[in-house]
Tab-separated table of C-alpha atoms in Angstrom:
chain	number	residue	atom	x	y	z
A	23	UNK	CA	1.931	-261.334	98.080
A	24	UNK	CA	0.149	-262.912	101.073
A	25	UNK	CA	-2.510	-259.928	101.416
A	26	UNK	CA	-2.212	-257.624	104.400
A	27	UNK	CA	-0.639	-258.088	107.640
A	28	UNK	CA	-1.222	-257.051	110.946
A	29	UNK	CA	1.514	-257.429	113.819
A	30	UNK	CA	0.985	-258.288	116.535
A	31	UNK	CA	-2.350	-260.369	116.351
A	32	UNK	CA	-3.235	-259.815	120.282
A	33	UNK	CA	-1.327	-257.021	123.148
A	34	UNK	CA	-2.683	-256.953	126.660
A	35	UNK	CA	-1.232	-253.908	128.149
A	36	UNK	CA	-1.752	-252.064	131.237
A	37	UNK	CA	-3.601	-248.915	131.472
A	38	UNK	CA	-1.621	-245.584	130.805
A	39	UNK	CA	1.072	-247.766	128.563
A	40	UNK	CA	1.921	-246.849	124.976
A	41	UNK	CA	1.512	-249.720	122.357
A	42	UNK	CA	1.820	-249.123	118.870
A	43	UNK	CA	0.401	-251.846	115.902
A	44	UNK	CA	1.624	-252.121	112.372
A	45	UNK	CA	0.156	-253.041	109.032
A	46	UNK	CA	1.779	-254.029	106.288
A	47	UNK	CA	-0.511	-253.522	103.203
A	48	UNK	CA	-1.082	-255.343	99.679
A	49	UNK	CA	2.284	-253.542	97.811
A	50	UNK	CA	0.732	-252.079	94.911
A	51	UNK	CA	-2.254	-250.857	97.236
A	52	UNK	CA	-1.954	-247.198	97.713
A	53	UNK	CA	-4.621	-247.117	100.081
A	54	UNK	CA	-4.788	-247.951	103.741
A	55	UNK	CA	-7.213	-248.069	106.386
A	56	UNK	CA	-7.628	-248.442	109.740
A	57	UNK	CA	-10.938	-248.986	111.580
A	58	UNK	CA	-11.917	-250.314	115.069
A	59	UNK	CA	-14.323	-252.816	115.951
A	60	UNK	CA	-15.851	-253.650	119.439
A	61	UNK	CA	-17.345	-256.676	120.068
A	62	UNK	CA	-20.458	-256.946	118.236
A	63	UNK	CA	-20.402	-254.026	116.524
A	64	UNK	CA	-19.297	-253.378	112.936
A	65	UNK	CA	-15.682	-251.906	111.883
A	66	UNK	CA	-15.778	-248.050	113.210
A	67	UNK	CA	-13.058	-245.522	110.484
A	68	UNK	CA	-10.823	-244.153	112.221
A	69	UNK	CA	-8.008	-242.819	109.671
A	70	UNK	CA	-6.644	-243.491	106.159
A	71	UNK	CA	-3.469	-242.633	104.093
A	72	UNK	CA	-3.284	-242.332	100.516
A	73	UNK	CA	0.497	-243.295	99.848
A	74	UNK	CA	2.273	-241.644	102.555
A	75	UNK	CA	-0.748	-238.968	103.003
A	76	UNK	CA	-3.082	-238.320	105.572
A	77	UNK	CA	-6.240	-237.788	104.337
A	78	UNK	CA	-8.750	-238.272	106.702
A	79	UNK	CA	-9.009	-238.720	110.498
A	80	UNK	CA	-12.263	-239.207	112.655
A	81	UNK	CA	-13.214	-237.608	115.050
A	82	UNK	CA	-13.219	-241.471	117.445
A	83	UNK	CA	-9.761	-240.156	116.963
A	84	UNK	CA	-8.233	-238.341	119.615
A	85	UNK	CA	-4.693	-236.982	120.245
A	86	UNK	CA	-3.715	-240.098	121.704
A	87	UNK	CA	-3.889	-241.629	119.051
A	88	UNK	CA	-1.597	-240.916	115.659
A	89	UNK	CA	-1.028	-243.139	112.825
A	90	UNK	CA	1.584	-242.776	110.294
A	91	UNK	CA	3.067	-244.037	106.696
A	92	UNK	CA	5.901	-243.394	105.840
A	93	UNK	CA	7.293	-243.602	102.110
A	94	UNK	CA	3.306	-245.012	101.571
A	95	UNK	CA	4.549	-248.748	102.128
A	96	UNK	CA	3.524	-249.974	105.429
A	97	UNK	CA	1.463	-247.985	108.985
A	98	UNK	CA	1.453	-247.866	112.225
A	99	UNK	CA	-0.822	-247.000	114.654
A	100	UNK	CA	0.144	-245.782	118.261
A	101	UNK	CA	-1.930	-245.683	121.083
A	102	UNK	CA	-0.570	-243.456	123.999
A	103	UNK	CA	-1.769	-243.689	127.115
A	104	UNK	CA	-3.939	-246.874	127.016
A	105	UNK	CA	-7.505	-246.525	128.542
A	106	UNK	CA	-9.825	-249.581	129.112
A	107	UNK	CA	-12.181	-248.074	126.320
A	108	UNK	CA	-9.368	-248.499	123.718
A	109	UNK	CA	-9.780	-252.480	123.954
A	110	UNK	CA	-11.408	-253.339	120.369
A	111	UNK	CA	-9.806	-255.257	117.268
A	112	UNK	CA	-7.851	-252.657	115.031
A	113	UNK	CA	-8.320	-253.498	111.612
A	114	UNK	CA	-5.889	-252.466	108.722
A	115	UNK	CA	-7.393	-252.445	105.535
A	116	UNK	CA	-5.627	-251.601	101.775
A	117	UNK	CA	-7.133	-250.893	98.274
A	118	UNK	CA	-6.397	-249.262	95.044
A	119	UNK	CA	-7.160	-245.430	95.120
A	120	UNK	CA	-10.218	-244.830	92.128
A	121	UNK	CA	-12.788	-243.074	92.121
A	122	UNK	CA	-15.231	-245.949	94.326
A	123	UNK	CA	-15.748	-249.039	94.365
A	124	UNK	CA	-12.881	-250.898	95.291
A	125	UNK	CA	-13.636	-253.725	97.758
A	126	UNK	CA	-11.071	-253.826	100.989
A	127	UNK	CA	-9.016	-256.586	101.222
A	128	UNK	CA	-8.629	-256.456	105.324
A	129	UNK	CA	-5.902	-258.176	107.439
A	130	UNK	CA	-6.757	-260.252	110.591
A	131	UNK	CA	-6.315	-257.207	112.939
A	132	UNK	CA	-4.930	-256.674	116.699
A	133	UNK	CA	-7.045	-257.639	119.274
A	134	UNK	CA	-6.339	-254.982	122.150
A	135	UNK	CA	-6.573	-255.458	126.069
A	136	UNK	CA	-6.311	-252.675	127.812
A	137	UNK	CA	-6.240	-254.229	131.660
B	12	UNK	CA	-22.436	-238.109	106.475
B	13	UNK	CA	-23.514	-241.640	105.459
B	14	UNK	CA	-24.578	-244.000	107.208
B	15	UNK	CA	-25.838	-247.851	107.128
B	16	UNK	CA	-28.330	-249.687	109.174
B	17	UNK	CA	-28.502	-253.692	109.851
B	18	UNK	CA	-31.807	-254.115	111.540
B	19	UNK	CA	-31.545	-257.467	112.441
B	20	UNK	CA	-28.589	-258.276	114.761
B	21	UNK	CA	-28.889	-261.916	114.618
B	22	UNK	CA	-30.954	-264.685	112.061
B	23	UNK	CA	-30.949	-268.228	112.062
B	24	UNK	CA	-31.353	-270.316	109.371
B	25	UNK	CA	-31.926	-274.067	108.283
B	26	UNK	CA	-29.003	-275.899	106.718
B	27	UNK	CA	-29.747	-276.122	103.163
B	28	UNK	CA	-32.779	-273.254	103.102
B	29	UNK	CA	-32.729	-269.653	102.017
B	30	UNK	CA	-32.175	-266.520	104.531
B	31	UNK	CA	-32.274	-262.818	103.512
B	32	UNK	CA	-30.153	-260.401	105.452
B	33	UNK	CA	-31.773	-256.977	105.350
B	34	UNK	CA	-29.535	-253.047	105.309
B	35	UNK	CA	-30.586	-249.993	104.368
B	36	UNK	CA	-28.246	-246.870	103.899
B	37	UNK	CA	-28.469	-243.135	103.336
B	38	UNK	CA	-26.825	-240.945	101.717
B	39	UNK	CA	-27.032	-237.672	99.388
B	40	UNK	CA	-24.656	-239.139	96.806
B	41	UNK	CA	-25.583	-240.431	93.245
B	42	UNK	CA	-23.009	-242.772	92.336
B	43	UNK	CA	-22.111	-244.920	94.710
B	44	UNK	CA	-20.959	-248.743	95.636
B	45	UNK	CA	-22.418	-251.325	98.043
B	46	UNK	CA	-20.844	-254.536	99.380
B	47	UNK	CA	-21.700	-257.239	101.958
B	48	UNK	CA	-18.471	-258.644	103.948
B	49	UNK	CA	-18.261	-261.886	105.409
B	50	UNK	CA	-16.670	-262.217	109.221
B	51	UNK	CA	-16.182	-265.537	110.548
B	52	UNK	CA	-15.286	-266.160	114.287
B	53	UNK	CA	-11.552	-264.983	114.791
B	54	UNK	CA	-11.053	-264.630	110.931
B	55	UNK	CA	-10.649	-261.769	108.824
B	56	UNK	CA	-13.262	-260.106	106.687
B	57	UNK	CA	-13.838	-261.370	103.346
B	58	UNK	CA	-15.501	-259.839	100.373
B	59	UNK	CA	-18.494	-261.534	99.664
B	60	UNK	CA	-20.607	-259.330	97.236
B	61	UNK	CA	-20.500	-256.023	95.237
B	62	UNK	CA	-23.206	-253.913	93.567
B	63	UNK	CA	-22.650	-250.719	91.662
B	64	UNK	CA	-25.380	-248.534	92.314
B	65	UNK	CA	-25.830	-247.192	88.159
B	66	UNK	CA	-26.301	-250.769	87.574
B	67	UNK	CA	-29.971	-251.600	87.757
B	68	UNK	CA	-29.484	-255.938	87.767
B	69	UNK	CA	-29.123	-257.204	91.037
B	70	UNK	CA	-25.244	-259.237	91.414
B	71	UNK	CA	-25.165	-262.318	92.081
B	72	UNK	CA	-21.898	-264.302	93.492
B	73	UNK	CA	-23.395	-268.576	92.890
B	74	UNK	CA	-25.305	-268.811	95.845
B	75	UNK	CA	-25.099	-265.378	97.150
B	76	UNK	CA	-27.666	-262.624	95.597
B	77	UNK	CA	-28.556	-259.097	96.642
B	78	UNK	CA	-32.020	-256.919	96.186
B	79	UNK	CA	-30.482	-253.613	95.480
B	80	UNK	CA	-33.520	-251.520	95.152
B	81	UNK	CA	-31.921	-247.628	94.835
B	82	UNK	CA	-34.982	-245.408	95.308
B	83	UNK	CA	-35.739	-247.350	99.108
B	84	UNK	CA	-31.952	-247.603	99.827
B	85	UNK	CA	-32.073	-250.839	100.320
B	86	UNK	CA	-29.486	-253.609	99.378
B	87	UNK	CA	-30.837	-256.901	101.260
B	88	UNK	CA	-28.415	-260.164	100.779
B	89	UNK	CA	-29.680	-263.470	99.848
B	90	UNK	CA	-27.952	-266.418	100.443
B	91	UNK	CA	-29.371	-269.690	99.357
B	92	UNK	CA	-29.006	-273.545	100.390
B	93	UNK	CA	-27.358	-272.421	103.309
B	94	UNK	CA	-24.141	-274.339	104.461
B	95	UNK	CA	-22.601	-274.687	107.962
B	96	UNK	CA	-19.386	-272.536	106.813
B	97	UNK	CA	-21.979	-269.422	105.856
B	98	UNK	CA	-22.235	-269.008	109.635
B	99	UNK	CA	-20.283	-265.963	110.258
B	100	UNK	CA	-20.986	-261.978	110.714
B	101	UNK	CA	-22.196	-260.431	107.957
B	102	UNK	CA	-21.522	-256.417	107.390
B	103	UNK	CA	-23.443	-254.270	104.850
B	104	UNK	CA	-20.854	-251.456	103.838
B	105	UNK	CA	-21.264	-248.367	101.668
B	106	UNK	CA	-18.636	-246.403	99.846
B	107	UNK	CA	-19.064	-243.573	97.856
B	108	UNK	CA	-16.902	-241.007	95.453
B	109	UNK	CA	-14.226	-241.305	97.571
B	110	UNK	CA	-13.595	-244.610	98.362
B	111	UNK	CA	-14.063	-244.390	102.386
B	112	UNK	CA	-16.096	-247.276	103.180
B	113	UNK	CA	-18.782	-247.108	105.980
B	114	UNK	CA	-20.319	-250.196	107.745
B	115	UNK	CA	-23.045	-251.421	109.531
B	116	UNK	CA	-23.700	-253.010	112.970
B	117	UNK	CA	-23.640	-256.180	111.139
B	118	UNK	CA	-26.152	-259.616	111.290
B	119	UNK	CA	-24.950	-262.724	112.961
B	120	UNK	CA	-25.806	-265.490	111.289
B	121	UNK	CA	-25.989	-268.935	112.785
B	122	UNK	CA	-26.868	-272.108	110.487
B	123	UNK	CA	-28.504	-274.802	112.168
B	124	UNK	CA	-27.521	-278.152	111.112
């Protein structure tokens, strides 16, 4: 297992496009995150799946945005409708469901450019 | 909702001295984990330390140490004899019952050779 993957590592795109990101998580993680991070800041939650579950969505997330999971192995994350506020990094993260305390093992995100 | 605060958005430290990263976090929770991750330019985030809040001794990772002190809310990072590669982002992150982890603004740390 090489950890957790994120494809593609950069997308420029151009305003109003669609672009959709994928993460492929440690296998016997039933956990996965995603957050996004603007420069400088720290990673901002934006939704998380407990095997092919829903659980949680923020409200940073709006209803251009969806994420899925199906069959709990690997996500994606769509973006419809690109604005230039959606440029960030889009981190994945997996873990073990428990009750706490699991560290995150991340992947090395998608930077996004929305031009 | 809980939340975590870096105060200090960027430190510098000597090559080879001692720096102390500062976060404080609140929350209504009892039981409860902290963790410092480690983000170096373009790289991912890293795990670099983990405290359990019903644990009273501080963890230490060789030369990385925290000051958890629970009734402040407080969980400051230590890192000693500071080396070139510590240079990097640094994020204080809570997670509670539920295993939703929440992060701060995060430090940047530069070492100066």
């Amino acid at each position: 297992d090489t950890g957790v993957s994120q494809d593609p590592r950069h997308k420029i795109t151009k305003r109003g496009q669609n672009v959709t990101f994928r993460c492929d998580p440690i296998s016997e993680h039933n956990r996965l995150y995603w957050y996004r991070q603007t420069l400088g800041q720290g990673p901002e939650f934006l939704t998380y799946f407990q095997n092919e579950a829903q659980l949680e969505k923020s409200r940073l997330l709006s209803d251009r945005f969806s994420a899925e999971r199906p069959k709990g192995s690997f996500s994606t994350l769509e973006i419809q409708r690109t604005e230039q506020g959606d440029s960030a990094m889009y981190l994945c993260a997996s873990t073990l469901d428990g009750l706490g305390g699991f560290s995150y093992t991340f992947g090395s995100g998608t930077r996004l450019t929305v031009v | 909702a809980q939340t975590v605060t870096q105060s200090q958005p960027e430190m510098s430290v000597q090559e080879a001295e001692t720096v102390t990263l500062s976060c404080t976090y609140d929350t209504s929770e009892s039981d409860y984990y902290l963790f410092w991750y480690k983000q170096p330019p373009s790289r991912q985030m890293i795990l670099v330390i983990r405290q359990e809040a019903y644990k009273q001794q501080n963890a230490t990772e060789n030369r990385f140490s925290v000051n958890f002190q629970k009734a402040a809310k407080s969980f400051s990072l230590k890192i000693s004899d500071s080396q070139l590669g510590d240079a990097a982002m640094y994020f204080c992150a809570y997670s509670g019952y539920n295993n939703d982890m929440r992060f701060g603004a995060g430090t940047r740390l530069t070492v100066k050779p």
